């Protein structure tokens, strides 16, 4: 079980990360803007997944499903862009 | 059903949802790559403040949902009620944004003469915007229906099982996660341009 203190901290961290994404958007980073955006969103997703969705401490079958779930999008994006960028 | 089984089943479902949304994000990625300039220009039509506010609303609703899971019965009703209210508020603001876009004459499939206001790349951006946020809103509506039924059960003292609440929570957080990616990809793209 996740303590309510962790839940509060996660919420605060997500709000801070949201402020950060929005602030960074005002700076023109060129192609790096996307990388920064996705990294910050990924960090928020990780926090929500681990704490709010209680994946932390869940080392059972669910965790296995979550990890495998990312395999398919990886294949989808990997193969599409391997084709698209080499045309 | 044990907690473990409930979580496993729900994660399998969310895994299929991830595949579903991956298709959308792939479409976005390929078209953004192809029409980068147009996407940045079209993104200027987004109401960044409303999008930001909606992100805060969703994050808060997720926080309340997480708090509801392990709290007492009374607090559960309070937290779930809060989540429900914030979900409704999110949808209200979302549809208000659609209304503003329709008023501007750039809402795809609804605004006549949209091609005179936007070029083809910008129109594609608007199509993707409505497709992505629309699919997300649809998920929110299903979530709110499920949440309303849980709240009704609590209200009539026919408390749902703990794993029903757990599954509800997982779904709600997942829908929140999708929005966390939609927000920067659509709203923040043209801010610095």
mmCIF file of C-alpha atoms in Angstrom:
data_model
loop_
_atom_site.group_PDB
_atom_site.id
_atom_site.type_symbol
_atom_site.label_atom_id
_atom_site.label_comp_id
_atom_site.label_asym_id
_atom_site.label_seq_id
_atom_site.Cartn_x
_atom_site.Cartn_y
_atom_site.Cartn_z
ATOM 1 C CA UNK A 1 0.000 0.000 0.000
ATOM 2 C CA UNK A 2 1.221 3.487 -0.887
ATOM 3 C CA UNK A 3 1.199 6.061 1.937
ATOM 4 C CA UNK A 4 -0.926 9.169 1.490
ATOM 5 C CA UNK A 5 2.221 11.246 1.908
ATOM 6 C CA UNK A 6 3.646 9.663 -1.269
ATOM 7 C CA UNK A 7 0.362 10.418 -3.054
ATOM 8 C CA UNK A 8 0.567 14.100 -2.058
ATOM 9 C CA UNK A 9 4.227 14.312 -3.090
ATOM 10 C CA UNK A 10 3.482 12.659 -6.444
ATOM 11 C CA UNK A 11 0.682 15.131 -7.096
ATOM 12 C CA UNK A 12 2.973 18.071 -6.243
ATOM 13 C CA UNK A 13 5.753 16.670 -8.451
ATOM 14 C CA UNK A 14 3.331 16.256 -11.377
ATOM 15 C CA UNK A 15 2.166 19.865 -11.034
ATOM 16 C CA UNK A 16 5.786 21.063 -10.965
ATOM 17 C CA UNK A 17 6.609 19.001 -14.056
ATOM 18 C CA UNK A 18 3.545 20.458 -15.809
ATOM 19 C CA UNK A 19 4.774 23.985 -15.022
ATOM 20 C CA UNK A 20 8.202 22.981 -16.335
ATOM 21 C CA UNK A 21 6.812 21.627 -19.661
ATOM 22 C CA UNK A 22 4.776 24.771 -20.162
ATOM 23 C CA UNK A 23 7.704 27.067 -19.292
ATOM 24 C CA UNK A 24 10.067 25.175 -21.623
ATOM 25 C CA UNK A 25 7.520 25.529 -24.445
ATOM 26 C CA UNK A 26 8.142 29.292 -24.487
ATOM 27 C CA UNK A 27 11.792 28.709 -25.399
ATOM 28 C CA UNK A 28 12.479 27.769 -29.007
ATOM 29 C CA UNK A 29 14.520 24.573 -28.735
ATOM 30 C CA UNK A 30 13.996 23.465 -32.335
ATOM 31 C CA UNK A 31 13.801 19.698 -32.736
ATOM 32 C CA UNK A 32 14.879 19.247 -29.101
ATOM 33 C CA UNK A 33 11.543 20.677 -27.954
ATOM 34 C CA UNK A 34 9.855 17.366 -28.766
ATOM 35 C CA UNK A 35 12.504 15.378 -26.899
ATOM 36 C CA UNK A 36 12.151 17.599 -23.809
ATOM 37 C CA UNK A 37 8.328 17.455 -23.974
ATOM 38 C CA UNK A 38 8.233 13.681 -24.262
ATOM 39 C CA UNK A 39 10.837 13.230 -21.518
ATOM 40 C CA UNK A 40 8.868 15.367 -19.065
ATOM 41 C CA UNK A 41 5.571 13.681 -20.011
ATOM 42 C CA UNK A 42 7.305 10.320 -19.614
ATOM 43 C CA UNK A 43 8.457 11.307 -16.120
ATOM 44 C CA UNK A 44 4.894 12.281 -15.188
ATOM 45 C CA UNK A 45 3.618 8.984 -16.615
ATOM 46 C CA UNK A 46 6.226 7.054 -14.622
ATOM 47 C CA UNK A 47 5.247 8.814 -11.384
ATOM 48 C CA UNK A 48 1.531 8.207 -11.951
ATOM 49 C CA UNK A 49 2.136 4.593 -12.975
ATOM 50 C CA UNK A 50 4.408 3.788 -10.056
ATOM 51 C CA UNK A 51 2.554 5.643 -7.273
ATOM 52 C CA UNK A 52 -1.070 6.347 -8.279
ATOM 53 C CA UNK A 53 -1.459 3.053 -10.141
ATOM 54 C CA UNK A 54 0.576 1.307 -7.447
ATOM 55 C CA UNK A 55 2.976 -0.487 -9.755
ATOM 56 C CA UNK A 56 5.641 0.143 -7.141
ATOM 57 C CA UNK A 57 5.750 -3.025 -5.107
ATOM 58 C CA UNK A 58 3.647 -4.914 -7.658
ATOM 59 C CA UNK A 59 6.179 -7.356 -9.027
ATOM 60 C CA UNK A 60 3.589 -9.890 -10.119
ATOM 61 C CA UNK A 61 1.940 -10.656 -13.409
ATOM 62 C CA UNK A 62 0.572 -7.092 -13.784
ATOM 63 C CA UNK A 63 4.062 -5.656 -13.882
ATOM 64 C CA UNK A 64 4.978 -8.172 -16.568
ATOM 65 C CA UNK A 65 1.944 -7.114 -18.657
ATOM 66 C CA UNK A 66 2.850 -3.415 -18.297
ATOM 67 C CA UNK A 67 6.441 -3.948 -19.410
ATOM 68 C CA UNK A 68 5.379 -6.107 -22.369
ATOM 69 C CA UNK A 69 2.715 -3.547 -23.355
ATOM 70 C CA UNK A 70 5.424 -1.164 -24.435
ATOM 71 C CA UNK A 71 6.952 -3.683 -26.789
ATOM 72 C CA UNK A 72 4.211 -3.364 -29.412
ATOM 73 C CA UNK A 73 4.307 0.448 -29.770
ATOM 74 C CA UNK A 74 8.101 0.165 -29.910
ATOM 75 C CA UNK A 75 7.859 -2.234 -32.859
ATOM 76 C CA UNK A 76 5.154 -0.086 -34.471
ATOM 77 C CA UNK A 77 7.171 3.138 -34.233
ATOM 78 C CA UNK A 78 10.527 1.479 -34.894
ATOM 79 C CA UNK A 79 9.559 -0.220 -38.131
ATOM 80 C CA UNK A 80 7.451 2.677 -39.429
ATOM 81 C CA UNK A 81 10.226 5.221 -38.952
ATOM 82 C CA UNK A 82 12.932 2.845 -40.171
ATOM 83 C CA UNK A 83 10.953 2.743 -43.428
ATOM 84 C CA UNK A 84 9.833 6.375 -43.467
ATOM 85 C CA UNK A 85 13.228 7.935 -42.750
ATOM 86 C CA UNK A 86 15.123 5.756 -45.232
ATOM 87 C CA UNK A 87 12.955 6.558 -48.249
ATOM 88 C CA UNK B 1 -11.917 -12.008 -7.542
ATOM 89 C CA UNK B 2 -8.648 -11.343 -5.740
ATOM 90 C CA UNK B 3 -6.917 -7.986 -5.977
ATOM 91 C CA UNK B 4 -4.145 -9.558 -8.040
ATOM 92 C CA UNK B 5 -6.588 -11.020 -10.566
ATOM 93 C CA UNK B 6 -8.497 -7.752 -10.850
ATOM 94 C CA UNK B 7 -5.326 -5.813 -11.510
ATOM 95 C CA UNK B 8 -4.043 -8.351 -14.027
ATOM 96 C CA UNK B 9 -7.298 -8.259 -16.011
ATOM 97 C CA UNK B 10 -7.434 -4.487 -15.970
ATOM 98 C CA UNK B 11 -3.831 -4.174 -17.099
ATOM 99 C CA UNK B 12 -4.515 -6.528 -20.002
ATOM 100 C CA UNK B 13 -7.365 -4.232 -21.045
ATOM 101 C CA UNK B 14 -5.225 -1.101 -20.615
ATOM 102 C CA UNK B 15 -2.529 -2.794 -22.661
ATOM 103 C CA UNK B 16 -4.989 -3.069 -25.560
ATOM 104 C CA UNK B 17 -5.888 0.591 -25.007
ATOM 105 C CA UNK B 18 -2.214 1.464 -25.291
ATOM 106 C CA UNK B 19 -2.100 -0.292 -28.671
ATOM 107 C CA UNK B 20 -5.213 1.632 -29.706
ATOM 108 C CA UNK B 21 -3.743 5.032 -28.804
ATOM 109 C CA UNK B 22 -0.336 4.071 -30.262
ATOM 110 C CA UNK B 23 -1.956 3.984 -33.694
ATOM 111 C CA UNK B 24 -3.125 7.535 -33.201
ATOM 112 C CA UNK B 25 0.240 8.762 -31.929
ATOM 113 C CA UNK B 26 2.005 7.082 -34.843
ATOM 114 C CA UNK B 27 -0.277 8.919 -37.285
ATOM 115 C CA UNK B 28 0.506 12.161 -35.467
ATOM 116 C CA UNK B 29 4.254 11.476 -35.556
ATOM 117 C CA UNK B 30 4.372 10.732 -39.287
ATOM 118 C CA UNK B 31 2.218 13.731 -40.240
ATOM 119 C CA UNK B 32 4.083 16.083 -37.897
ATOM 120 C CA UNK B 33 7.326 14.991 -39.477
ATOM 121 C CA UNK B 34 5.892 15.733 -42.904
ATOM 122 C CA UNK B 35 4.132 19.050 -42.103
ATOM 123 C CA UNK B 36 6.264 20.475 -39.270
ATOM 124 C CA UNK B 37 5.844 24.161 -40.184
ATOM 125 C CA UNK B 38 2.088 23.864 -40.742
ATOM 126 C CA UNK B 39 1.639 22.012 -37.454
ATOM 127 C CA UNK B 40 3.433 24.799 -35.577
ATOM 128 C CA UNK B 41 1.314 27.461 -37.247
ATOM 129 C CA UNK B 42 -1.947 25.583 -36.657
ATOM 130 C CA UNK B 43 -0.990 25.017 -33.008
ATOM 131 C CA UNK B 44 -1.251 28.780 -32.509
ATOM 132 C CA UNK B 45 -5.035 28.312 -32.710
ATOM 133 C CA UNK B 46 -4.973 26.264 -29.494
ATOM 134 C CA UNK B 47 -6.175 27.860 -26.271
ATOM 135 C CA UNK B 48 -3.069 27.121 -24.203
ATOM 136 C CA UNK B 49 -4.477 28.425 -20.936
ATOM 137 C CA UNK B 50 -7.599 26.255 -21.198
ATOM 138 C CA UNK B 51 -5.436 23.230 -22.022
ATOM 139 C CA UNK B 52 -3.170 23.961 -19.066
ATOM 140 C CA UNK B 53 -6.153 24.367 -16.755
ATOM 141 C CA UNK B 54 -7.609 21.081 -17.985
ATOM 142 C CA UNK B 55 -4.297 19.319 -17.306
ATOM 143 C CA UNK B 56 -4.310 20.632 -13.723
ATOM 144 C CA UNK B 57 -7.945 19.493 -13.369
ATOM 145 C CA UNK B 58 -7.135 15.976 -14.590
ATOM 146 C CA UNK B 59 -4.043 15.657 -12.385
ATOM 147 C CA UNK B 60 -6.115 16.747 -9.374
ATOM 148 C CA UNK B 61 -8.850 14.252 -10.230
ATOM 149 C CA UNK B 62 -6.241 11.464 -10.454
ATOM 150 C CA UNK B 63 -4.865 12.477 -7.062
ATOM 151 C CA UNK B 64 -8.361 12.328 -5.498
ATOM 152 C CA UNK B 65 -8.962 8.961 -7.159
ATOM 153 C CA UNK B 66 -5.719 7.588 -5.694
ATOM 154 C CA UNK B 67 -6.656 8.944 -2.244
ATOM 155 C CA UNK B 68 -10.104 7.307 -2.460
ATOM 156 C CA UNK B 69 -8.652 3.816 -2.838
ATOM 157 C CA UNK B 70 -7.461 3.310 0.737
ATOM 158 C CA UNK B 71 -9.674 5.710 2.668
ATOM 159 C CA UNK B 72 -12.727 5.165 4.859
ATOM 160 C CA UNK B 73 -16.193 4.789 3.341
ATOM 161 C CA UNK B 74 -17.192 8.410 4.033
ATOM 162 C CA UNK B 75 -14.005 9.805 2.560
ATOM 163 C CA UNK B 76 -14.311 7.485 -0.442
ATOM 164 C CA UNK B 77 -17.629 9.105 -1.353
ATOM 165 C CA UNK B 78 -16.099 12.550 -0.860
ATOM 166 C CA UNK B 79 -13.016 11.819 -3.007
ATOM 167 C CA UNK B 80 -14.923 9.980 -5.738
ATOM 168 C CA UNK B 81 -17.482 12.788 -5.830
ATOM 169 C CA UNK B 82 -14.621 15.246 -6.287
ATOM 170 C CA UNK B 83 -13.146 13.146 -9.087
ATOM 171 C CA UNK B 84 -16.533 12.991 -10.790
ATOM 172 C CA UNK B 85 -17.027 16.752 -10.523
ATOM 173 C CA UNK B 86 -13.539 17.473 -11.918
ATOM 174 C CA UNK B 87 -14.147 15.029 -14.772
ATOM 175 C CA UNK B 88 -17.329 16.893 -15.681
ATOM 176 C CA UNK B 89 -15.494 20.217 -15.440
ATOM 177 C CA UNK B 90 -12.794 18.895 -17.791
ATOM 178 C CA UNK B 91 -15.365 17.855 -20.374
ATOM 179 C CA UNK B 92 -17.181 21.182 -20.025
ATOM 180 C CA UNK B 93 -13.990 23.124 -20.744
ATOM 181 C CA UNK B 94 -13.091 20.755 -23.588
ATOM 182 C CA UNK B 95 -16.426 21.278 -25.319
ATOM 183 C CA UNK B 96 -16.177 25.024 -24.702
ATOM 184 C CA UNK B 97 -12.859 24.911 -26.599
ATOM 185 C CA UNK B 98 -14.511 23.017 -29.458
ATOM 186 C CA UNK B 99 -17.197 25.705 -29.472
ATOM 187 C CA UNK B 100 -14.530 28.444 -29.680
ATOM 188 C CA UNK B 101 -12.864 26.630 -32.598
ATOM 189 C CA UNK B 102 -16.216 26.296 -34.347
ATOM 190 C CA UNK B 103 -16.778 30.017 -33.827
ATOM 191 C CA UNK B 104 -13.371 30.707 -35.383
ATOM 192 C CA UNK B 105 -14.532 28.575 -38.309
ATOM 193 C CA UNK B 106 -11.749 25.994 -38.004
ATOM 194 C CA UNK B 107 -13.567 23.002 -36.504
ATOM 195 C CA UNK B 108 -13.078 20.102 -38.976
ATOM 196 C CA UNK B 109 -16.217 18.534 -40.390
ATOM 197 C CA UNK B 110 -18.355 21.301 -38.977
ATOM 198 C CA UNK B 111 -16.985 24.620 -40.199
ATOM 199 C CA UNK B 112 -17.794 25.432 -43.808
ATOM 200 C CA UNK B 113 -14.922 26.983 -45.764
ATOM 201 C CA UNK B 114 -12.223 25.742 -43.388
ATOM 202 C CA UNK B 115 -9.870 25.270 -46.376
ATOM 203 C CA UNK B 116 -9.857 29.029 -46.967
ATOM 204 C CA UNK B 117 -8.608 29.679 -43.438
ATOM 205 C CA UNK B 118 -6.084 26.829 -43.164
ATOM 206 C CA UNK B 119 -3.773 25.132 -45.653
ATOM 207 C CA UNK B 120 -3.869 21.353 -46.024
ATOM 208 C CA UNK B 121 -1.165 20.667 -43.405
ATOM 209 C CA UNK B 122 -2.857 22.936 -40.864
ATOM 210 C CA UNK B 123 -6.192 21.292 -41.589
ATOM 211 C CA UNK B 124 -4.599 17.890 -40.927
ATOM 212 C CA UNK B 125 -3.398 19.201 -37.570
ATOM 213 C CA UNK B 126 -6.934 20.263 -36.661
ATOM 214 C CA UNK B 127 -8.285 16.877 -37.792
ATOM 215 C CA UNK B 128 -5.751 15.098 -35.586
ATOM 216 C CA UNK B 129 -6.516 17.447 -32.705
ATOM 217 C CA UNK B 130 -10.226 16.678 -32.855
ATOM 218 C CA UNK B 131 -9.578 12.951 -33.355
ATOM 219 C CA UNK B 132 -7.135 12.706 -30.433
ATOM 220 C CA UNK B 133 -8.935 14.897 -27.922
ATOM 221 C CA UNK B 134 -12.297 13.497 -29.088
ATOM 222 C CA UNK B 135 -11.217 9.893 -28.458
ATOM 223 C CA UNK B 136 -9.870 11.006 -25.107
ATOM 224 C CA UNK B 137 -13.141 12.780 -24.264
ATOM 225 C CA UNK B 138 -15.046 9.619 -25.210
ATOM 226 C CA UNK B 139 -12.905 7.667 -22.735
ATOM 227 C CA UNK B 140 -13.630 10.316 -20.114
ATOM 228 C CA UNK B 141 -17.375 9.943 -20.715
ATOM 229 C CA UNK B 142 -17.161 6.145 -20.232
ATOM 230 C CA UNK B 143 -15.093 6.741 -17.094
ATOM 231 C CA UNK B 144 -17.674 9.160 -15.728
ATOM 232 C CA UNK B 145 -20.495 6.659 -16.376
ATOM 233 C CA UNK B 146 -18.564 3.964 -14.463
ATOM 234 C CA UNK B 147 -17.746 6.444 -11.700
ATOM 235 C CA UNK B 148 -21.399 7.490 -11.431
ATOM 236 C CA UNK B 149 -22.450 3.863 -11.018
ATOM 237 C CA UNK B 150 -19.864 3.305 -8.260
ATOM 238 C CA UNK B 151 -21.057 6.462 -6.485
ATOM 239 C CA UNK B 152 -24.684 5.320 -6.777
ATOM 240 C CA UNK B 153 -23.769 1.965 -5.199
ATOM 241 C CA UNK B 154 -22.060 3.764 -2.326
ATOM 242 C CA UNK B 155 -25.029 6.099 -1.922
ATOM 243 C CA UNK B 156 -27.470 3.204 -1.541
ATOM 244 C CA UNK B 157 -25.143 1.411 0.882
ATOM 245 C CA UNK B 158 -24.478 -1.391 -1.569
ATOM 246 C CA UNK B 159 -20.739 -0.852 -1.424
ATOM 247 C CA UNK B 160 -18.858 -2.088 -4.502
ATOM 248 C CA UNK B 161 -16.027 -4.541 -3.874
ATOM 249 C CA UNK B 162 -12.554 -3.026 -3.300
ATOM 250 C CA UNK B 163 -11.337 -4.429 -6.604
ATOM 251 C CA UNK B 164 -14.111 -2.583 -8.486
ATOM 252 C CA UNK B 165 -12.687 0.649 -7.115
ATOM 253 C CA UNK B 166 -9.166 -0.456 -7.955
ATOM 254 C CA UNK B 167 -10.097 -1.180 -11.585
ATOM 255 C CA UNK B 168 -11.886 2.163 -11.818
ATOM 256 C CA UNK B 169 -8.767 3.891 -10.513
ATOM 257 C CA UNK B 170 -6.463 2.203 -13.021
ATOM 258 C CA UNK B 171 -8.740 3.215 -15.907
ATOM 259 C CA UNK B 172 -9.012 6.800 -14.688
ATOM 260 C CA UNK B 173 -5.226 7.196 -14.299
ATOM 261 C CA UNK B 174 -4.655 5.706 -17.752
ATOM 262 C CA UNK B 175 -7.010 8.224 -19.387
ATOM 263 C CA UNK B 176 -5.171 10.943 -17.465
ATOM 264 C CA UNK B 177 -1.848 9.657 -18.843
ATOM 265 C CA UNK B 178 -3.091 9.898 -22.432
ATOM 266 C CA UNK B 179 -3.976 13.557 -21.856
ATOM 267 C CA UNK B 180 -0.516 14.246 -20.383
ATOM 268 C CA UNK B 181 0.907 13.376 -23.811
ATOM 269 C CA UNK B 182 -1.819 15.089 -25.861
ATOM 270 C CA UNK B 183 -1.307 18.394 -24.056
ATOM 271 C CA UNK B 184 2.302 19.174 -25.103
ATOM 272 C CA UNK B 185 1.928 17.569 -28.543
ATOM 273 C CA UNK B 186 -1.001 19.801 -29.531
ATOM 274 C CA UNK B 187 -1.109 22.857 -27.297
ATOM 275 C CA UNK B 188 2.551 23.664 -26.699
ATOM 276 C CA UNK B 189 3.841 23.050 -30.227
ATOM 277 C CA UNK B 190 3.519 26.593 -31.541
ATOM 278 C CA UNK B 191 4.002 28.625 -28.370
ATOM 279 C CA UNK B 192 7.615 29.631 -29.055
ATOM 280 C CA UNK B 193 7.107 30.250 -32.794
#
